[in-house]
């Protein structure tokens, strides 16, 4: 009976949220959000061939999540200017080596969870740059981090079939999937509420949630490498 009850109570969603103290599984912690619920994205640092693909990537998020808006902006790579700049480089913003990651989003936030900057770097030696559809998918994944999502498989779920899975596997995805959209809509439930307030109501995301305890001043923090998409399959 206990097993049946656990099965029935298992969460319908796998999505996980970026949180103030870096641990997506600490569901009592505040999650990260933009307020107002929008961020400008700069493709200025990118070669022309990639600019339109990033715009397509944010457009499908905009179509999927009415409460949040990516807008076109301008700005250089890796600058803490509140603009999400996308670039290609040998090293990620503030973080150095990529390890086995294909791309890394570096976010900066306040102790309230309010995001103040996020920048995306694709590594310059990845096969992703040679395939437009794969590049667009990875851009969509990184923009999911920009808006506040962590990896769907960060806390035990498989994340299979979701955009926010930490591992890039076939088939290619052309849009955020239902679970990804649920996560984003949890952070930004509507276009009129001004975004999340950093707290999670009881019962959401499978756990009873309360306000964080003992959280004092927390400095603006650089996020550690978020994306460890390993190259399981190489494109032709
Ligand atoms: Zn990632």
Short mmCIF file of C-alpha atoms and ligand atoms in Angstrom, two decimals:
data_model
loop_
_atom_site.label_atom_id
_atom_site.label_comp_id
_atom_site.label_asym_id
_atom_site.label_seq_id
_atom_site.Cartn_x
_atom_site.Cartn_y
_atom_site.Cartn_z
CA UNK A 1 0.00 0.00 0.00
CA UNK A 2 2.81 2.34 0.82
CA UNK A 3 4.35 1.81 -2.58
CA UNK A 4 1.05 2.50 -4.28
CA UNK A 5 0.61 5.66 -2.30
CA UNK A 6 4.08 6.86 -3.18
CA UNK A 7 3.44 6.15 -6.83
CA UNK A 8 0.20 8.07 -6.73
CA UNK A 9 1.87 10.97 -4.97
CA UNK A 10 4.85 11.22 -7.27
CA UNK A 11 5.07 14.59 -8.97
CA UNK A 12 3.62 15.07 -12.38
CA UNK A 13 6.33 17.55 -13.23
CA UNK A 14 10.04 17.02 -13.48
CA UNK A 15 11.00 20.61 -13.97
CA UNK A 16 13.40 22.15 -11.49
CA UNK A 17 14.08 25.80 -10.79
CA UNK A 18 17.31 27.69 -10.29
CA UNK A 19 17.51 28.66 -6.63
CA UNK A 20 19.29 31.29 -4.59
CA UNK A 21 21.72 28.91 -2.91
CA UNK A 22 22.51 26.96 -6.07
CA UNK A 23 20.70 23.75 -5.10
CA UNK A 24 17.65 23.11 -7.32
CA UNK A 25 16.55 20.29 -5.02
CA UNK A 26 16.32 22.57 -1.97
CA UNK A 27 12.71 23.33 -2.73
CA UNK A 28 12.26 25.44 0.37
CA UNK A 29 14.78 27.88 -1.07
CA UNK A 30 13.84 30.86 -3.17
CA UNK A 31 13.90 30.40 -6.90
CA UNK A 32 15.32 32.82 -9.42
CA UNK A 33 13.12 35.11 -11.51
CA UNK A 34 13.13 38.27 -13.56
CA UNK A 35 11.02 41.16 -12.34
CA UNK A 36 9.48 42.61 -14.41
CA UNK A 37 9.09 39.29 -16.26
CA UNK A 38 11.22 40.11 -19.27
CA UNK A 39 14.84 40.21 -20.34
CA UNK A 40 16.58 41.62 -23.39
CA UNK A 41 18.75 39.25 -25.39
CA UNK A 42 21.75 40.49 -27.34
CA UNK A 43 23.07 38.57 -30.31
CA UNK A 44 25.61 41.31 -31.07
CA UNK A 45 28.62 39.13 -30.19
CA UNK A 46 27.55 36.34 -32.57
CA UNK A 47 28.50 35.81 -36.20
CA UNK A 48 25.58 36.68 -38.47
CA UNK A 49 24.82 33.03 -39.26
CA UNK A 50 23.76 32.39 -35.65
CA UNK A 51 21.82 35.54 -34.83
CA UNK A 52 18.55 34.49 -36.44
CA UNK A 53 18.70 31.06 -34.80
CA UNK A 54 18.85 32.63 -31.33
CA UNK A 55 15.92 34.87 -32.22
CA UNK A 56 13.96 31.80 -33.30
CA UNK A 57 14.86 30.14 -30.00
CA UNK A 58 13.52 32.98 -27.88
CA UNK A 59 10.47 33.34 -30.07
CA UNK A 60 9.27 29.81 -29.33
CA UNK A 61 9.68 30.51 -25.60
CA UNK A 62 7.63 33.67 -26.02
CA UNK A 63 4.92 31.71 -27.81
CA UNK A 64 4.92 29.06 -25.08
CA UNK A 65 5.01 31.26 -21.97
CA UNK A 66 2.71 34.29 -22.22
CA UNK A 67 3.79 35.55 -18.80
CA UNK A 68 7.40 36.06 -19.82
CA UNK A 69 8.99 37.93 -22.68
CA UNK A 70 12.39 37.75 -24.32
CA UNK A 71 13.05 40.96 -26.24
CA UNK A 72 15.76 41.92 -28.70
CA UNK A 73 18.48 43.97 -27.05
CA UNK A 74 22.04 45.04 -27.51
CA UNK A 75 25.21 44.60 -25.54
CA UNK A 76 28.62 42.92 -25.41
CA UNK A 77 29.35 39.44 -24.13
CA UNK A 78 29.86 38.70 -20.44
CA UNK A 79 28.98 42.17 -19.18
CA UNK A 80 26.80 42.55 -16.09
CA UNK A 81 24.43 44.90 -17.82
CA UNK A 82 21.10 43.11 -17.36
CA UNK A 83 21.15 42.04 -21.00
CA UNK A 84 21.43 38.34 -21.82
CA UNK A 85 24.23 38.36 -24.36
CA UNK A 86 24.90 35.23 -26.39
CA UNK A 87 28.42 34.60 -27.61
CA UNK A 88 30.80 31.93 -28.83
CA UNK A 89 34.16 31.75 -27.07
CA UNK A 90 36.89 29.46 -25.82
CA UNK A 91 35.94 30.22 -22.21
CA UNK A 92 32.63 30.86 -20.48
CA UNK A 93 31.82 34.18 -18.81
CA UNK A 94 33.65 34.44 -15.47
CA UNK A 95 34.01 30.69 -15.31
CA UNK A 96 36.93 29.67 -17.48
CA UNK A 97 37.03 26.22 -18.99
CA UNK A 98 33.89 24.54 -20.27
CA UNK A 99 34.75 21.07 -19.06
CA UNK A 100 32.44 18.82 -21.04
CA UNK A 101 29.71 21.44 -21.42
CA UNK A 102 28.56 22.54 -24.86
CA UNK A 103 27.40 25.90 -23.60
CA UNK A 104 27.13 27.64 -20.24
CA UNK A 105 24.75 30.23 -18.86
CA UNK A 106 26.22 32.44 -16.15
CA UNK A 107 23.52 34.09 -14.07
CA UNK A 108 23.73 36.79 -11.41
CA UNK A 109 21.01 37.39 -8.85
CA UNK A 110 20.09 39.03 -5.57
CA UNK A 111 19.33 37.27 -2.31
CA UNK A 112 15.64 37.75 -3.10
CA UNK A 113 16.08 35.55 -6.16
CA UNK A 114 15.68 38.48 -8.53
CA UNK A 115 17.93 38.01 -11.52
CA UNK A 116 20.07 40.95 -12.56
CA UNK A 117 22.06 39.43 -15.40
CA UNK A 118 22.56 36.25 -17.40
CA UNK A 119 24.94 35.61 -20.26
CA UNK A 120 25.26 32.58 -22.50
CA UNK A 121 28.48 31.27 -24.02
CA UNK A 122 28.73 28.49 -26.58
CA UNK A 123 32.08 26.81 -26.66
CA UNK A 124 33.95 27.55 -29.85
CA UNK A 125 35.02 23.97 -30.58
CA UNK A 126 31.69 22.16 -30.44
CA UNK A 127 29.89 20.28 -33.20
CA UNK A 128 26.77 22.22 -32.18
CA UNK A 129 28.03 25.19 -34.18
CA UNK A 130 27.97 23.09 -37.34
CA UNK A 131 24.30 22.18 -37.24
CA UNK A 132 21.64 24.88 -37.24
CA UNK A 133 18.88 22.77 -35.71
CA UNK A 134 21.11 21.58 -32.88
CA UNK A 135 22.39 25.08 -32.24
CA UNK A 136 18.81 26.37 -32.03
CA UNK A 137 17.88 23.64 -29.54
CA UNK A 138 20.88 24.36 -27.34
CA UNK A 139 20.05 28.07 -27.52
CA UNK A 140 16.49 27.28 -26.38
CA UNK A 141 17.91 25.22 -23.51
CA UNK A 142 20.24 28.03 -22.43
CA UNK A 143 17.42 30.56 -22.62
CA UNK A 144 15.50 28.23 -20.30
CA UNK A 145 18.32 28.76 -17.79
CA UNK A 146 18.23 32.50 -18.47
CA UNK A 147 14.56 32.68 -17.48
CA UNK A 148 15.11 30.63 -14.32
CA UNK A 149 14.88 26.90 -15.06
CA UNK A 150 17.41 24.36 -13.88
CA UNK A 151 17.88 20.90 -15.36
CA UNK A 152 14.79 18.69 -15.33
CA UNK A 153 16.95 15.74 -14.25
CA UNK A 154 18.76 17.60 -11.47
CA UNK A 155 16.86 15.99 -8.61
CA UNK A 156 16.29 12.39 -9.59
CA UNK A 157 13.80 12.52 -12.43
CA UNK A 158 15.03 11.29 -15.80
CA UNK A 159 14.04 14.44 -17.64
CA UNK A 160 13.57 12.26 -20.71
CA UNK A 161 12.02 14.14 -23.58
CA UNK A 162 12.35 17.58 -21.99
CA UNK A 163 14.30 20.51 -23.35
CA UNK A 164 15.85 21.16 -19.95
CA UNK A 165 17.42 17.73 -19.57
CA UNK A 166 21.12 18.09 -18.78
CA UNK A 167 22.15 15.76 -21.56
CA UNK A 168 21.61 16.38 -25.24
CA UNK A 169 20.00 13.32 -26.80
CA UNK A 170 18.04 12.69 -30.00
CA UNK A 171 15.52 13.46 -31.26
CA UNK A 172 16.00 17.16 -31.82
CA UNK A 173 13.41 19.39 -30.17
CA UNK A 174 11.95 22.40 -31.93
CA UNK A 175 10.25 23.92 -28.87
CA UNK A 176 10.13 23.69 -25.08
CA UNK A 177 8.12 20.62 -24.08
CA UNK A 178 5.10 20.53 -21.78
CA UNK A 179 7.20 20.02 -18.65
CA UNK A 180 9.55 22.85 -19.56
CA UNK A 181 6.61 25.14 -20.20
CA UNK A 182 5.02 24.15 -16.88
CA UNK A 183 8.19 25.19 -15.09
CA UNK A 184 8.38 28.52 -16.84
CA UNK A 185 4.69 29.19 -16.29
CA UNK A 186 5.15 28.40 -12.61
CA UNK A 187 7.70 31.20 -12.38
CA UNK A 188 5.72 33.53 -14.63
CA UNK A 189 2.05 32.60 -14.30
CA UNK A 190 0.72 35.56 -16.25
CA UNK A 191 1.80 38.67 -18.04
CA UNK A 192 0.12 40.92 -15.52
CA UNK A 193 1.44 39.81 -12.15
CA UNK A 194 4.93 41.26 -12.45
CA UNK A 195 6.71 37.94 -12.19
CA UNK A 196 7.32 35.64 -9.28
CA UNK A 197 8.20 36.93 -5.84
CA UNK A 198 10.81 34.29 -5.15
CA UNK A 199 8.64 32.09 -2.96
CA UNK A 200 6.86 28.91 -3.85
CA UNK A 201 3.34 28.17 -2.62
CA UNK A 202 2.66 24.99 -0.64
CA UNK A 203 2.08 21.97 -2.81
CA UNK A 204 3.85 23.32 -5.82
CA UNK A 205 6.64 21.44 -7.50
CA UNK A 206 5.77 18.33 -5.49
CA UNK A 207 6.89 19.62 -2.10
CA UNK A 208 5.43 21.74 0.65
CA UNK A 209 7.33 24.98 0.57
CA UNK A 210 7.90 27.69 3.12
CA UNK A 211 9.91 30.88 3.09
CA UNK A 212 13.64 30.43 3.47
CA UNK A 213 14.95 30.52 7.02
CA UNK A 214 18.16 32.15 8.10
CA UNK A 215 18.72 33.90 4.82
CA UNK A 216 20.52 37.11 5.48
CA UNK A 217 22.43 39.19 3.06
CA UNK A 218 23.52 37.14 0.14
CA UNK A 219 25.91 38.68 -2.29
CA UNK A 220 25.39 38.70 -6.00
CA UNK A 221 26.54 35.29 -7.00
CA UNK A 222 27.96 33.88 -10.16
CA UNK A 223 26.36 30.60 -10.97
CA UNK A 224 28.60 27.62 -11.49
CA UNK A 225 28.50 25.93 -14.86
CA UNK A 226 24.91 24.99 -15.43
CA UNK A 227 25.03 23.08 -18.61
CA UNK A 228 26.83 19.81 -18.81
CA UNK A 229 25.31 18.58 -22.00
CA UNK A 230 27.54 15.75 -22.91
CA UNK A 231 28.09 14.78 -26.45
CA UNK A 232 26.35 11.45 -26.61
CA UNK A 233 25.71 11.53 -30.31
CA UNK A 234 27.64 13.38 -32.89
CA UNK A 235 25.82 14.93 -35.80
CA UNK A 236 26.92 14.02 -39.28
ZN1 LIG B 1 21.69 23.27 -18.98
#
